[in-house]
Coordinates of C-alpha atoms in Angstrom, one line a residue:
Chain I
M263 CA 112.7 123.8 86.4
A264 CA 111.8 126.3 83.7
K265 CA 111.1 123.5 81.0
R266 CA 107.0 123.9 80.8
E267 CA 105.2 120.8 81.5
G268 CA 102.2 119.3 79.2
R269 CA 98.6 120.2 80.9
R270 CA 96.8 116.8 80.0
G271 CA 97.7 113.4 78.9
M272 CA 100.8 113.6 80.5
P273 CA 101.6 109.5 82.3
S274 CA 101.7 109.7 85.8
R275 CA 104.7 108.3 86.4
Q276 CA 106.7 111.6 85.1
L277 CA 105.4 113.0 87.9
I278 CA 107.8 110.8 89.9
R279 CA 111.6 111.0 89.1
E280 CA 113.4 108.4 90.4
S281 CA 116.6 106.7 89.8
A282 CA 118.9 104.4 91.4
D283 CA 122.3 105.5 90.2
P284 CA 122.6 108.2 91.4
A285 CA 120.1 107.9 94.3
R286 CA 117.0 109.8 93.5
F287 CA 113.4 109.9 94.5
R288 CA 111.6 113.4 93.3
V289 CA 108.0 114.0 93.4
N290 CA 106.1 116.6 91.6
R291 CA 103.9 119.0 93.7
R292 CA 101.1 119.4 91.1
I293 CA 100.0 115.8 92.5
Y294 CA 98.4 117.7 95.3
T295 CA 97.0 120.6 93.5
D296 CA 96.1 120.0 90.0
P297 CA 92.3 119.4 89.5
D298 CA 92.2 117.4 86.4
I299 CA 94.6 114.8 88.6
F300 CA 92.3 114.9 91.6
T301 CA 89.1 113.6 89.4
R302 CA 91.5 111.1 87.7
E303 CA 92.7 110.1 90.9
L304 CA 88.6 109.3 92.0
R305 CA 88.3 107.6 89.2
H306 CA 91.7 105.3 88.7
I307 CA 92.1 105.0 92.4
F308 CA 89.0 105.3 94.7
E309 CA 87.1 103.4 92.3
R310 CA 89.5 100.9 91.3
T311 CA 91.1 99.8 94.7
W312 CA 90.0 98.5 97.8
V313 CA 88.9 101.2 100.1
Y314 CA 88.5 100.9 104.1
L315 CA 84.8 101.5 104.9
C316 CA 84.4 100.3 108.6
H317 CA 85.2 98.0 111.6
E318 CA 82.8 95.2 112.0
S319 CA 82.1 96.4 115.4
Q320 CA 80.2 99.2 114.3
V321 CA 77.5 97.0 112.4
P322 CA 77.4 94.7 115.3
G323 CA 73.7 93.3 114.6
H324 CA 71.1 92.8 112.1
G325 CA 70.0 96.2 110.5
D326 CA 72.8 98.2 111.7
Y327 CA 74.5 100.4 109.2
Y328 CA 77.2 102.6 108.6
A329 CA 77.2 105.3 106.2
T330 CA 80.4 106.7 104.2
Y331 CA 81.7 107.1 101.0
I332 CA 84.1 105.4 98.6
G333 CA 85.8 108.3 97.1
A334 CA 83.2 110.6 95.9
Q335 CA 80.6 108.2 95.9
P336 CA 77.8 107.7 99.1
V337 CA 77.7 104.1 100.1
F338 CA 76.3 102.5 103.1
V339 CA 77.9 99.0 105.5
I340 CA 74.9 97.1 106.6
R341 CA 74.9 93.7 108.8
Q342 CA 72.5 91.5 106.8
R343 CA 70.1 88.6 107.8
D344 CA 72.7 86.3 107.9
D345 CA 75.0 88.0 109.8
G346 CA 77.1 88.6 106.5
I347 CA 78.2 92.6 105.9
G348 CA 77.0 94.1 102.5
A349 CA 77.4 97.3 101.2
F350 CA 75.5 99.4 98.5
I351 CA 75.4 102.8 96.9
N352 CA 73.4 105.3 99.1
A353 CA 70.8 106.3 96.9
C354 CA 67.2 105.3 96.9
A355 CA 66.4 103.4 93.2
H356 CA 63.6 105.7 92.3
R357 CA 65.0 109.3 92.3
G358 CA 68.1 108.9 94.5
A359 CA 67.6 110.2 97.9
V360 CA 69.9 109.1 100.1
L361 CA 68.5 106.1 102.3
T362 CA 70.2 106.9 105.9
P363 CA 69.3 109.5 107.9
R364 CA 71.9 109.1 110.4
R365 CA 76.0 108.4 109.8
R366 CA 75.1 105.5 112.3
G367 CA 71.8 103.6 113.0
R368 CA 69.7 100.7 112.8
A369 CA 67.1 100.0 110.4
R370 CA 65.9 96.2 109.1
T371 CA 63.9 97.9 106.8
L372 CA 65.4 101.0 104.8
V373 CA 62.5 103.4 104.2
C374 CA 63.6 106.5 101.5
R375 CA 62.1 109.3 103.2
F376 CA 61.4 111.2 99.8
H377 CA 58.4 108.7 98.4
G378 CA 58.5 106.1 100.8
W379 CA 59.9 103.4 99.0
C380 CA 61.1 100.4 101.1
Y381 CA 64.7 98.0 100.9
N382 CA 65.3 95.1 103.1
T383 CA 68.9 94.7 104.3
E384 CA 69.6 92.2 101.1
G385 CA 69.1 95.9 99.1
D386 CA 66.0 94.4 97.7
C387 CA 63.2 96.7 97.2
I388 CA 60.2 95.2 99.0
R389 CA 57.6 98.4 98.9
I390 CA 56.8 100.9 96.4
K391 CA 54.2 103.5 97.4
D392 CA 51.0 103.1 95.3
E393 CA 52.5 100.6 93.2
N394 CA 49.4 99.7 91.4
E395 CA 49.0 103.2 90.0
G396 CA 49.9 105.3 87.4
W397 CA 52.9 102.9 85.7
P398 CA 52.0 102.1 82.3
D399 CA 52.9 98.4 82.2
G400 CA 53.1 98.1 86.1
I401 CA 56.2 98.4 88.1
D402 CA 58.1 95.1 89.3
K403 CA 60.1 95.7 92.4
A404 CA 62.5 93.0 91.5
G405 CA 63.8 95.5 89.1
Y406 CA 64.7 98.0 91.6
G407 CA 66.8 97.1 93.7
L408 CA 69.9 99.1 95.3
T409 CA 72.8 98.8 93.6
P410 CA 75.8 96.8 95.4
V411 CA 79.2 98.1 95.6
A412 CA 80.6 95.2 93.7
R413 CA 83.0 93.8 96.6
V414 CA 82.8 93.7 100.1
A415 CA 85.4 91.7 102.1
N416 CA 86.7 91.4 105.7
Y417 CA 90.2 91.4 106.8
R418 CA 90.2 90.4 111.1
G419 CA 87.1 92.8 111.2
F420 CA 87.9 95.4 109.3
I421 CA 86.0 96.0 106.6
F422 CA 86.7 97.0 102.9
G423 CA 84.5 97.8 99.7
C424 CA 85.9 98.1 95.9
L425 CA 83.4 99.6 93.2
D426 CA 85.3 97.2 90.5
P427 CA 84.0 93.6 90.3
D428 CA 87.4 92.6 88.7
I429 CA 89.7 93.5 91.7
G430 CA 91.6 90.8 93.1
E431 CA 91.1 89.3 96.9
L432 CA 91.7 91.8 99.3
S433 CA 93.9 89.2 101.5
G434 CA 96.2 89.2 98.4
D435 CA 96.1 92.9 97.8
L436 CA 96.7 93.6 101.7
G437 CA 99.9 91.4 101.3
A438 CA 102.5 92.3 103.6
A439 CA 100.5 94.5 106.0
R440 CA 98.5 91.5 106.9
P441 CA 100.6 90.8 109.7
F442 CA 101.2 94.2 111.3
I443 CA 97.1 94.2 111.1
D444 CA 96.8 91.1 113.0
L445 CA 99.2 92.8 115.9
L446 CA 95.9 95.0 116.4
S447 CA 93.1 92.4 116.0
D448 CA 95.3 89.5 118.1
Q449 CA 95.3 92.0 121.0
S450 CA 92.3 90.1 122.4
P451 CA 90.3 86.9 122.2
D452 CA 87.1 88.5 121.8
G453 CA 88.2 90.9 119.1
L454 CA 88.1 94.6 119.1
E455 CA 85.8 97.2 119.4
V456 CA 85.3 101.0 118.4
V457 CA 84.8 102.8 121.5
P458 CA 81.8 105.5 121.5
G459 CA 82.5 108.9 120.6
Q460 CA 84.5 110.2 117.7
Q461 CA 86.0 113.0 115.7
T462 CA 85.3 114.1 111.8
Y463 CA 87.3 117.3 110.8
I464 CA 88.3 118.9 107.7
I465 CA 92.0 119.7 106.5
R466 CA 92.9 122.1 104.2
G467 CA 95.1 119.6 102.4
N468 CA 95.3 117.0 99.7
W469 CA 94.2 113.6 101.1
K470 CA 97.8 112.3 100.2
M471 CA 99.5 115.0 102.5
Q472 CA 97.4 113.3 105.3
A473 CA 98.5 109.6 104.0
E474 CA 102.1 110.7 104.0
N475 CA 101.7 112.6 107.3
G476 CA 100.2 109.7 109.1
V477 CA 103.8 107.4 108.7
D478 CA 106.2 110.8 108.6
G479 CA 108.4 109.9 111.3
Y480 CA 110.8 112.6 110.4
H481 CA 108.5 115.6 111.8
V482 CA 108.1 113.7 115.4
T483 CA 111.1 115.4 116.8
T484 CA 110.5 119.1 115.3
V485 CA 106.6 119.4 115.2
H486 CA 105.8 117.2 118.6
R487 CA 108.5 118.3 120.5
V488 CA 106.2 121.0 122.0
F489 CA 103.9 117.9 123.0
G490 CA 106.8 116.2 124.7
Q491 CA 107.3 119.5 126.7
A492 CA 103.6 119.6 127.9
M493 CA 103.6 116.3 129.1
A494 CA 106.9 116.7 131.0
Q495 CA 105.2 119.5 132.5
R496 CA 102.1 117.6 133.5
E497 CA 103.9 114.6 135.3
A498 CA 106.1 116.9 136.9
L499 CA 103.1 118.8 138.5
G500 CA 102.3 115.5 139.7
D501 CA 99.3 114.4 137.2
N502 CA 99.0 111.4 135.1
T503 CA 101.0 108.7 136.8
G504 CA 100.9 105.0 136.4
K505 CA 99.2 103.7 133.2
R506 CA 98.4 107.6 132.6
S507 CA 102.2 108.2 131.8
T508 CA 102.8 109.8 128.5
E509 CA 105.4 107.8 126.2
A510 CA 107.3 110.7 125.2
G511 CA 110.5 108.9 124.7
R512 CA 109.7 108.8 121.0
I513 CA 108.9 112.6 120.4
L514 CA 112.2 113.4 121.8
G515 CA 114.2 110.8 119.6
E516 CA 115.3 108.9 122.1
V517 CA 114.1 105.1 120.9
D518 CA 115.0 103.0 118.1
G519 CA 112.7 102.7 114.9
G520 CA 112.4 101.6 110.9
C521 CA 110.2 101.9 108.2
Y522 CA 108.5 99.5 105.6
D523 CA 107.3 99.7 102.3
L524 CA 105.0 97.1 102.4
G525 CA 104.2 96.8 98.8
Q526 CA 100.5 97.9 97.0
G527 CA 101.1 101.4 98.6
H528 CA 101.0 100.6 102.1
N529 CA 103.6 101.5 104.7
M530 CA 104.7 102.0 108.0
V531 CA 107.0 103.4 110.5
W532 CA 107.7 101.8 113.9
A533 CA 109.3 103.2 117.1
G534 CA 110.4 101.3 120.5
R535 CA 108.3 102.1 123.3
S536 CA 110.4 103.8 126.0
N537 CA 108.4 102.6 128.7
P538 CA 106.2 99.7 127.1
E539 CA 104.8 99.2 130.9
V540 CA 102.7 101.9 130.6
A541 CA 100.8 101.1 127.3
P542 CA 97.4 100.0 128.0
L543 CA 97.7 96.6 126.5
F544 CA 100.6 95.5 128.6
E545 CA 98.4 94.0 131.4
A546 CA 97.6 91.4 128.7
E547 CA 101.7 90.4 128.3
A548 CA 101.4 86.7 130.1
R549 CA 98.5 85.9 128.1
L550 CA 100.3 87.4 124.7
L551 CA 103.4 85.5 125.5
R552 CA 101.4 82.0 126.0
E553 CA 99.3 82.8 122.6
F554 CA 101.8 84.3 120.5
G555 CA 105.9 83.7 119.8
P556 CA 108.0 86.0 121.7
E557 CA 108.9 88.3 118.4
K558 CA 105.1 89.0 117.9
V559 CA 104.5 90.0 121.1
D560 CA 107.2 92.2 121.2
W561 CA 106.0 93.7 118.1
M562 CA 102.6 94.1 120.0
L563 CA 104.0 95.5 123.6
R564 CA 107.4 97.3 122.6
R565 CA 107.0 98.8 119.2
G566 CA 104.4 101.5 118.5
R567 CA 103.4 101.2 114.9
N568 CA 101.6 103.5 112.1
L569 CA 100.5 101.8 109.4
F570 CA 98.9 103.3 106.4
L571 CA 96.6 101.2 104.1
F572 CA 96.4 102.6 100.5
P573 CA 94.5 104.5 99.7
N574 CA 92.4 106.0 102.8
V575 CA 93.3 104.8 106.6
L576 CA 95.8 104.7 108.9
L577 CA 95.9 102.3 111.8
M578 CA 97.9 103.7 114.4
D579 CA 98.9 101.6 117.8
Q580 CA 101.0 103.9 119.5
S581 CA 100.3 105.6 123.0
S582 CA 96.7 105.0 122.2
T583 CA 94.9 102.7 119.5
Q584 CA 93.1 104.6 116.5
I585 CA 91.8 104.1 113.1
R586 CA 92.0 107.6 110.9
V587 CA 90.1 107.1 107.9
F588 CA 89.9 109.7 105.5
R589 CA 88.6 110.9 102.1
P590 CA 89.0 113.5 99.1
L591 CA 86.8 116.5 99.2
S592 CA 88.7 118.6 96.3
P593 CA 93.0 119.0 95.6
D594 CA 92.6 121.1 98.9
R595 CA 90.0 119.5 101.2
T596 CA 90.0 116.4 102.9
E597 CA 87.4 114.9 105.6
V598 CA 89.2 113.0 108.2
R599 CA 87.0 110.7 110.9
V600 CA 88.9 109.5 113.8
Y601 CA 88.0 106.4 116.2
C602 CA 89.7 104.7 119.1
I603 CA 89.7 101.2 118.4
A604 CA 90.7 98.9 121.5
P605 CA 90.7 95.5 122.9
K606 CA 87.2 94.1 124.1
G607 CA 87.7 93.1 127.7
E608 CA 90.1 94.9 128.8
S609 CA 90.6 96.6 132.3
R610 CA 88.6 99.8 132.9
E611 CA 91.9 100.9 134.0
A612 CA 93.9 100.3 130.6
R613 CA 90.8 101.4 128.8
V614 CA 90.7 104.7 130.6
A615 CA 94.4 105.2 129.8
R616 CA 94.1 104.5 126.5
L617 CA 91.2 107.3 126.1
R618 CA 92.7 110.1 127.7
K619 CA 96.2 109.6 125.5
F620 CA 94.0 109.5 122.2
E621 CA 92.6 112.7 123.7
D622 CA 96.2 114.2 123.9
F623 CA 97.2 113.8 120.9
F624 CA 94.6 112.2 118.5
M625 CA 92.2 114.9 118.7
V626 CA 91.9 118.0 116.5
T627 CA 91.3 119.5 119.7
G628 CA 94.1 118.0 121.5
M629 CA 98.1 119.1 121.7
A630 CA 99.4 117.5 118.7
T631 CA 96.9 116.8 116.0
P632 CA 96.7 120.6 115.3
D633 CA 100.6 121.1 114.7
D634 CA 100.6 118.2 112.2
L635 CA 97.5 119.6 110.3
A636 CA 99.1 123.1 110.7
A637 CA 102.4 122.0 109.1
L638 CA 100.5 119.7 106.4
E639 CA 98.6 122.6 105.2
D640 CA 101.5 125.0 105.2
C641 CA 102.7 121.9 102.6
Q642 CA 99.6 122.6 100.8
I643 CA 100.3 126.4 100.4
G644 CA 104.1 125.7 99.3
A645 CA 102.8 123.5 96.8
R646 CA 100.8 126.1 94.7
G647 CA 104.5 127.7 93.8
T648 CA 104.7 126.5 90.5
Q649 CA 108.2 127.8 90.5
A650 CA 109.3 125.4 92.5
R651 CA 107.9 122.0 92.1
W652 CA 109.9 119.1 93.2
S653 CA 109.2 117.3 96.6
D654 CA 112.4 115.5 97.9
M655 CA 111.8 112.0 99.2
E656 CA 115.3 110.6 99.1
R657 CA 116.3 110.3 102.7
G658 CA 117.4 106.8 103.8
M659 CA 118.1 105.8 100.1
S660 CA 121.7 104.9 100.7
M661 CA 120.5 102.7 104.0
M662 CA 117.7 100.8 102.9
T663 CA 117.6 97.5 102.5
H664 CA 115.8 95.2 99.8
G665 CA 113.1 93.1 101.5
P666 CA 112.5 92.1 105.1
D667 CA 115.0 92.8 108.0
D668 CA 115.1 90.3 111.0
L669 CA 112.1 92.2 112.7
A670 CA 109.9 91.9 109.9
R671 CA 110.9 88.3 109.3
G672 CA 110.4 87.7 113.0
I673 CA 106.4 87.9 112.2
D674 CA 106.6 86.5 108.5
A675 CA 106.3 89.9 106.7
E676 CA 107.1 89.8 103.5
V677 CA 107.8 93.5 103.0
V678 CA 109.3 95.2 99.9
S679 CA 112.4 97.3 101.6
S680 CA 113.1 97.7 105.3
A681 CA 114.8 100.5 106.9
G682 CA 116.5 101.0 110.5
S683 CA 115.5 104.3 111.6
W684 CA 111.5 105.7 111.2
D685 CA 113.2 109.4 109.9
H686 CA 113.6 107.6 106.8
E687 CA 111.7 108.0 103.5
T688 CA 111.9 105.2 101.4
L689 CA 108.6 103.9 102.6
Y690 CA 106.9 106.2 100.7
H691 CA 108.7 105.0 97.3
G692 CA 106.1 102.2 96.6
Y693 CA 103.1 104.1 97.5
F694 CA 104.2 106.7 95.1
R695 CA 104.8 104.2 92.1
R696 CA 101.7 102.3 92.8
W697 CA 99.8 105.9 92.5
A698 CA 101.2 106.9 89.2
A699 CA 100.9 102.9 87.8
L700 CA 96.8 103.4 88.9
M701 CA 96.8 106.6 87.5
D702 CA 98.4 105.2 84.3
G703 CA 95.7 102.8 84.2
H704 CA 97.5 99.5 84.8
G705 CA 98.5 99.3 88.5
D706 CA 96.2 96.4 89.1
Chain P
M271 CA 70.6 138.3 147.2
E272 CA 69.8 136.4 144.0
T273 CA 70.2 139.4 142.1
K274 CA 73.8 140.0 143.6
L275 CA 74.5 136.2 143.0
Y276 CA 73.0 136.3 139.5
E277 CA 75.5 139.3 138.6
Q278 CA 78.6 137.9 140.4
V279 CA 78.5 134.6 138.4
R280 CA 77.7 136.7 135.0
D281 CA 81.0 138.8 136.1
L282 CA 83.0 136.1 136.3
L283 CA 81.9 134.1 133.3
Y284 CA 82.6 137.8 131.4
L285 CA 85.7 138.2 133.3
E286 CA 86.7 134.5 132.0
A287 CA 86.0 135.2 128.3
D288 CA 87.9 138.6 128.3
L289 CA 91.1 136.8 130.1
L290 CA 91.0 134.2 127.3
D291 CA 90.9 137.0 124.4
R292 CA 93.5 138.9 126.0
Q293 CA 95.8 136.1 126.5
R294 CA 96.2 136.4 130.4
W295 CA 96.7 132.6 130.6
D296 CA 98.0 132.6 134.4
E297 CA 95.0 134.8 135.2
W298 CA 92.8 132.5 133.6
L299 CA 93.8 129.2 135.0
A300 CA 93.5 131.4 138.4
L301 CA 89.8 131.4 138.1
Y302 CA 89.9 127.5 138.2
T303 CA 89.9 125.0 141.5
D304 CA 92.5 122.7 141.8
D305 CA 90.5 119.7 141.1
C306 CA 88.7 121.6 138.5
V307 CA 87.2 119.7 135.6
Y308 CA 87.3 120.7 131.9
W309 CA 84.9 118.8 129.6
V310 CA 84.1 119.3 126.1
P311 CA 82.2 116.3 125.3
A312 CA 82.2 114.9 121.7
W313 CA 79.0 113.6 120.0
L314 CA 78.5 110.1 119.6
S315 CA 75.6 110.6 116.9
E316 CA 73.9 113.5 115.2
D317 CA 71.8 114.0 118.4
E318 CA 73.8 112.5 121.2
L319 CA 76.2 114.3 123.3
G320 CA 78.9 111.8 125.2
D321 CA 77.5 111.6 128.6
D322 CA 80.3 109.4 130.2
P323 CA 83.4 111.1 130.1
E324 CA 85.8 108.5 131.7
M325 CA 84.6 105.8 129.0
Q326 CA 84.0 107.5 126.1
I327 CA 86.2 109.6 123.7
N328 CA 85.8 113.2 124.6
M329 CA 86.9 116.2 122.5
I330 CA 88.7 117.3 125.7
Y331 CA 88.3 116.0 129.3
I332 CA 90.8 117.5 131.9
V333 CA 90.7 116.5 135.4
G334 CA 93.0 119.0 137.4
K335 CA 94.8 121.9 137.2
P336 CA 98.4 120.6 135.5
G337 CA 96.1 119.4 132.3
L338 CA 95.1 122.7 131.9
A339 CA 98.5 124.3 132.7
A340 CA 100.3 121.9 130.1
R341 CA 97.7 123.3 127.3
L342 CA 98.6 126.6 128.4
L343 CA 102.2 125.9 128.0
R344 CA 101.9 124.7 124.5
I345 CA 99.7 127.6 123.4
S346 CA 102.2 130.1 124.9
S347 CA 105.4 128.5 124.1
G348 CA 105.6 130.0 120.9
Q349 CA 106.8 126.1 119.6
A350 CA 103.4 125.0 118.9
Y351 CA 103.4 125.2 114.9
A352 CA 99.2 125.7 115.2
E353 CA 99.8 128.3 117.6
A354 CA 102.6 130.5 116.5
P355 CA 101.1 133.0 115.5
L356 CA 98.1 132.5 117.9
S357 CA 94.5 133.4 116.2
R358 CA 92.9 136.3 117.5
T359 CA 89.4 135.8 119.2
S360 CA 86.7 137.1 120.6
H361 CA 84.5 135.6 123.1
L362 CA 80.6 136.4 123.3
V363 CA 78.9 135.0 126.5
D364 CA 75.2 135.8 126.8
T365 CA 71.8 134.1 128.2
V366 CA 73.4 133.6 131.5
R367 CA 71.2 131.7 133.6
L368 CA 71.6 130.7 137.6
L369 CA 70.4 127.3 137.7
D370 CA 70.7 126.3 141.1
S371 CA 73.1 127.1 144.6
D372 CA 73.6 125.8 147.7
D373 CA 76.5 126.5 150.6
E374 CA 79.2 125.5 148.3
I375 CA 78.1 125.1 144.7
V376 CA 76.7 127.7 142.3
S377 CA 75.1 126.1 138.9
A378 CA 74.5 128.0 136.1
S379 CA 74.6 128.4 132.4
A380 CA 75.2 130.4 129.3
K381 CA 75.6 130.4 125.5
W382 CA 78.9 131.6 123.6
M383 CA 80.0 132.5 120.6
T384 CA 83.6 133.0 119.4
L385 CA 84.7 134.8 116.3
S386 CA 88.4 133.9 115.6
T387 CA 90.5 134.8 112.9
D388 CA 94.4 133.4 112.3
A389 CA 96.4 133.7 109.0
R390 CA 95.9 130.2 107.7
M391 CA 92.2 129.3 108.5
G392 CA 90.7 133.0 108.1
K393 CA 87.6 133.7 109.9
Q394 CA 85.9 131.2 111.7
I395 CA 82.8 131.2 113.9
R396 CA 82.0 128.7 116.4
G397 CA 79.6 128.7 119.3
G398 CA 77.8 126.7 122.0
W399 CA 76.5 126.1 125.4
Y400 CA 78.5 126.5 128.6
E401 CA 77.6 124.7 131.8
Y402 CA 79.4 125.6 135.2
A403 CA 79.7 124.3 138.6
L404 CA 81.0 127.2 140.6
C405 CA 82.5 126.7 143.9
R406 CA 82.0 129.6 146.8
D407 CA 85.3 130.4 147.9
G408 CA 85.0 132.9 150.8
E409 CA 82.9 136.1 149.4
G410 CA 84.4 134.9 145.7
L411 CA 83.5 132.1 143.2
R412 CA 86.0 129.8 141.5
I413 CA 85.4 127.5 138.6
A414 CA 85.1 124.0 140.0
R415 CA 83.7 122.4 136.8
K416 CA 83.4 123.4 132.8
K417 CA 80.9 121.8 130.5
I418 CA 81.6 123.1 126.9
V419 CA 79.2 122.0 124.5
L420 CA 80.4 122.7 120.6
L421 CA 77.7 122.5 118.1
E422 CA 80.0 121.5 115.5
D423 CA 79.9 117.9 114.2
V424 CA 82.5 118.2 111.6
I425 CA 85.3 120.6 112.5
D426 CA 86.8 122.7 110.1
G427 CA 90.3 123.2 111.2
A428 CA 92.1 122.7 114.6
I429 CA 90.5 124.1 117.9
D430 CA 92.2 124.8 120.9
I431 CA 90.9 126.1 124.8
Y432 CA 90.9 129.9 124.2
Q433 CA 89.0 129.6 120.9
I434 CA 85.8 127.5 122.6

């Protein structure tokens, strides 16, 4: 592409080139590297959409807090007196010091460690040190509450926040992603819980590359083939039998699969489980069939799924179950946190199998995620090549169908498009369109 | 007697580190017992380290040699994206302490630091503690259990067993 592109003010939709005839979908790699684009993403995307914060099990009781970020802005989520969940900008009203000493903790009174101002779980300022001295006209605590995150909402245990008070309802934004979240939330009548232990890592790649990699089915048979080989050897040597068996079929490409554009930038891939009976949830099959129809139970037990919720979280239900939440640090750095989420009340055997499979695949100290990172980071390096600008996202365009296929219809998922292979890339189209629309200021 | 045992333990720890740096994987694996435990706990919070490997998420928790062998297969295959080319590593092991010993098991601890260099990640320094349970095997010792405490809470890049 020899033509020179305007540096500033270029509409973001021009960074996405698409046409129906001929079937084309190309993405300008500048979106991964340009500092101006990155700055605008924080404002137009992260501060104007529903952003995933945490799972409700991470703030179980009054005063339990969880510190995180919405884009670049520090926030914390806290369980309030009425058992509701609130979120605030994580900065003392006085001079702005962060109020949470740890990532997670319990504090029914949040005490600023700088000058000792205190806040309750509703964000009210309840103590100003030496408040009767020094202020020319006195000081009224009522005017010094914490700044709330404008909107906080809970969908089936997953907590989201939005800094824009005018955003539409969360459930409407999630749209066709909801039935797929339900496939997780409905796994136990007692709900889900985040298991103790987590991992946080930094990738040298743009946040969108993390989003895209998490729902990329096409790389699995190349990047993760060696994982499949390592698992096959381990099993041949007599390790991990029974529930501990690893479902390597999807890695070797021996299963059916598909992908969906869910609208609003959300999307997902699925692949059939080659041996569903070794999945930790399989022990609940009879109960699930009593509670839900066979179509839904098939989705829960027989299809592994990676679900991306725009803009910052992946919910994965494959050999193990994962929340992968990320935040942008700079155009080429992203922080990723991974948690294992599991149905409450599952057997010890199932829980142990779930955790070991998680460590095998999903940890940056495991045997698959390091390879994902390396591939992603290579894409980030390649994206600096200004003479080669356009990524091809066309695979599957000739075969996709608009609207839901029979499998999606089976759980009332009104998806935008369906594809019968998880190797296809049509699932990204809605995601890029929403990205461009938000960046141009008319996405919601 | 204690001095001789101390030197034997120290030499084993030095040998293990050197075999990893020289990528002599089979010789490294031979230092372990068949039912060995290789454990890198995850941090539960800023100041609490995981303490129940079965029921918590760990960075790495391998029970038995086949699990270690699978890690080596991946590293040495030339097919793992992150490990082709492999990082160059240099371990420093020091502050070796003999903690306890009986007829079967010798307990020891040490501090470690590893310098890794890699084309993509550049130069990285990681460090932490080791805790060992060593099993007496005739005149020698084999590693029955190794716990690696990794100080890093936010991990910059990826980590494999030869880098810690």
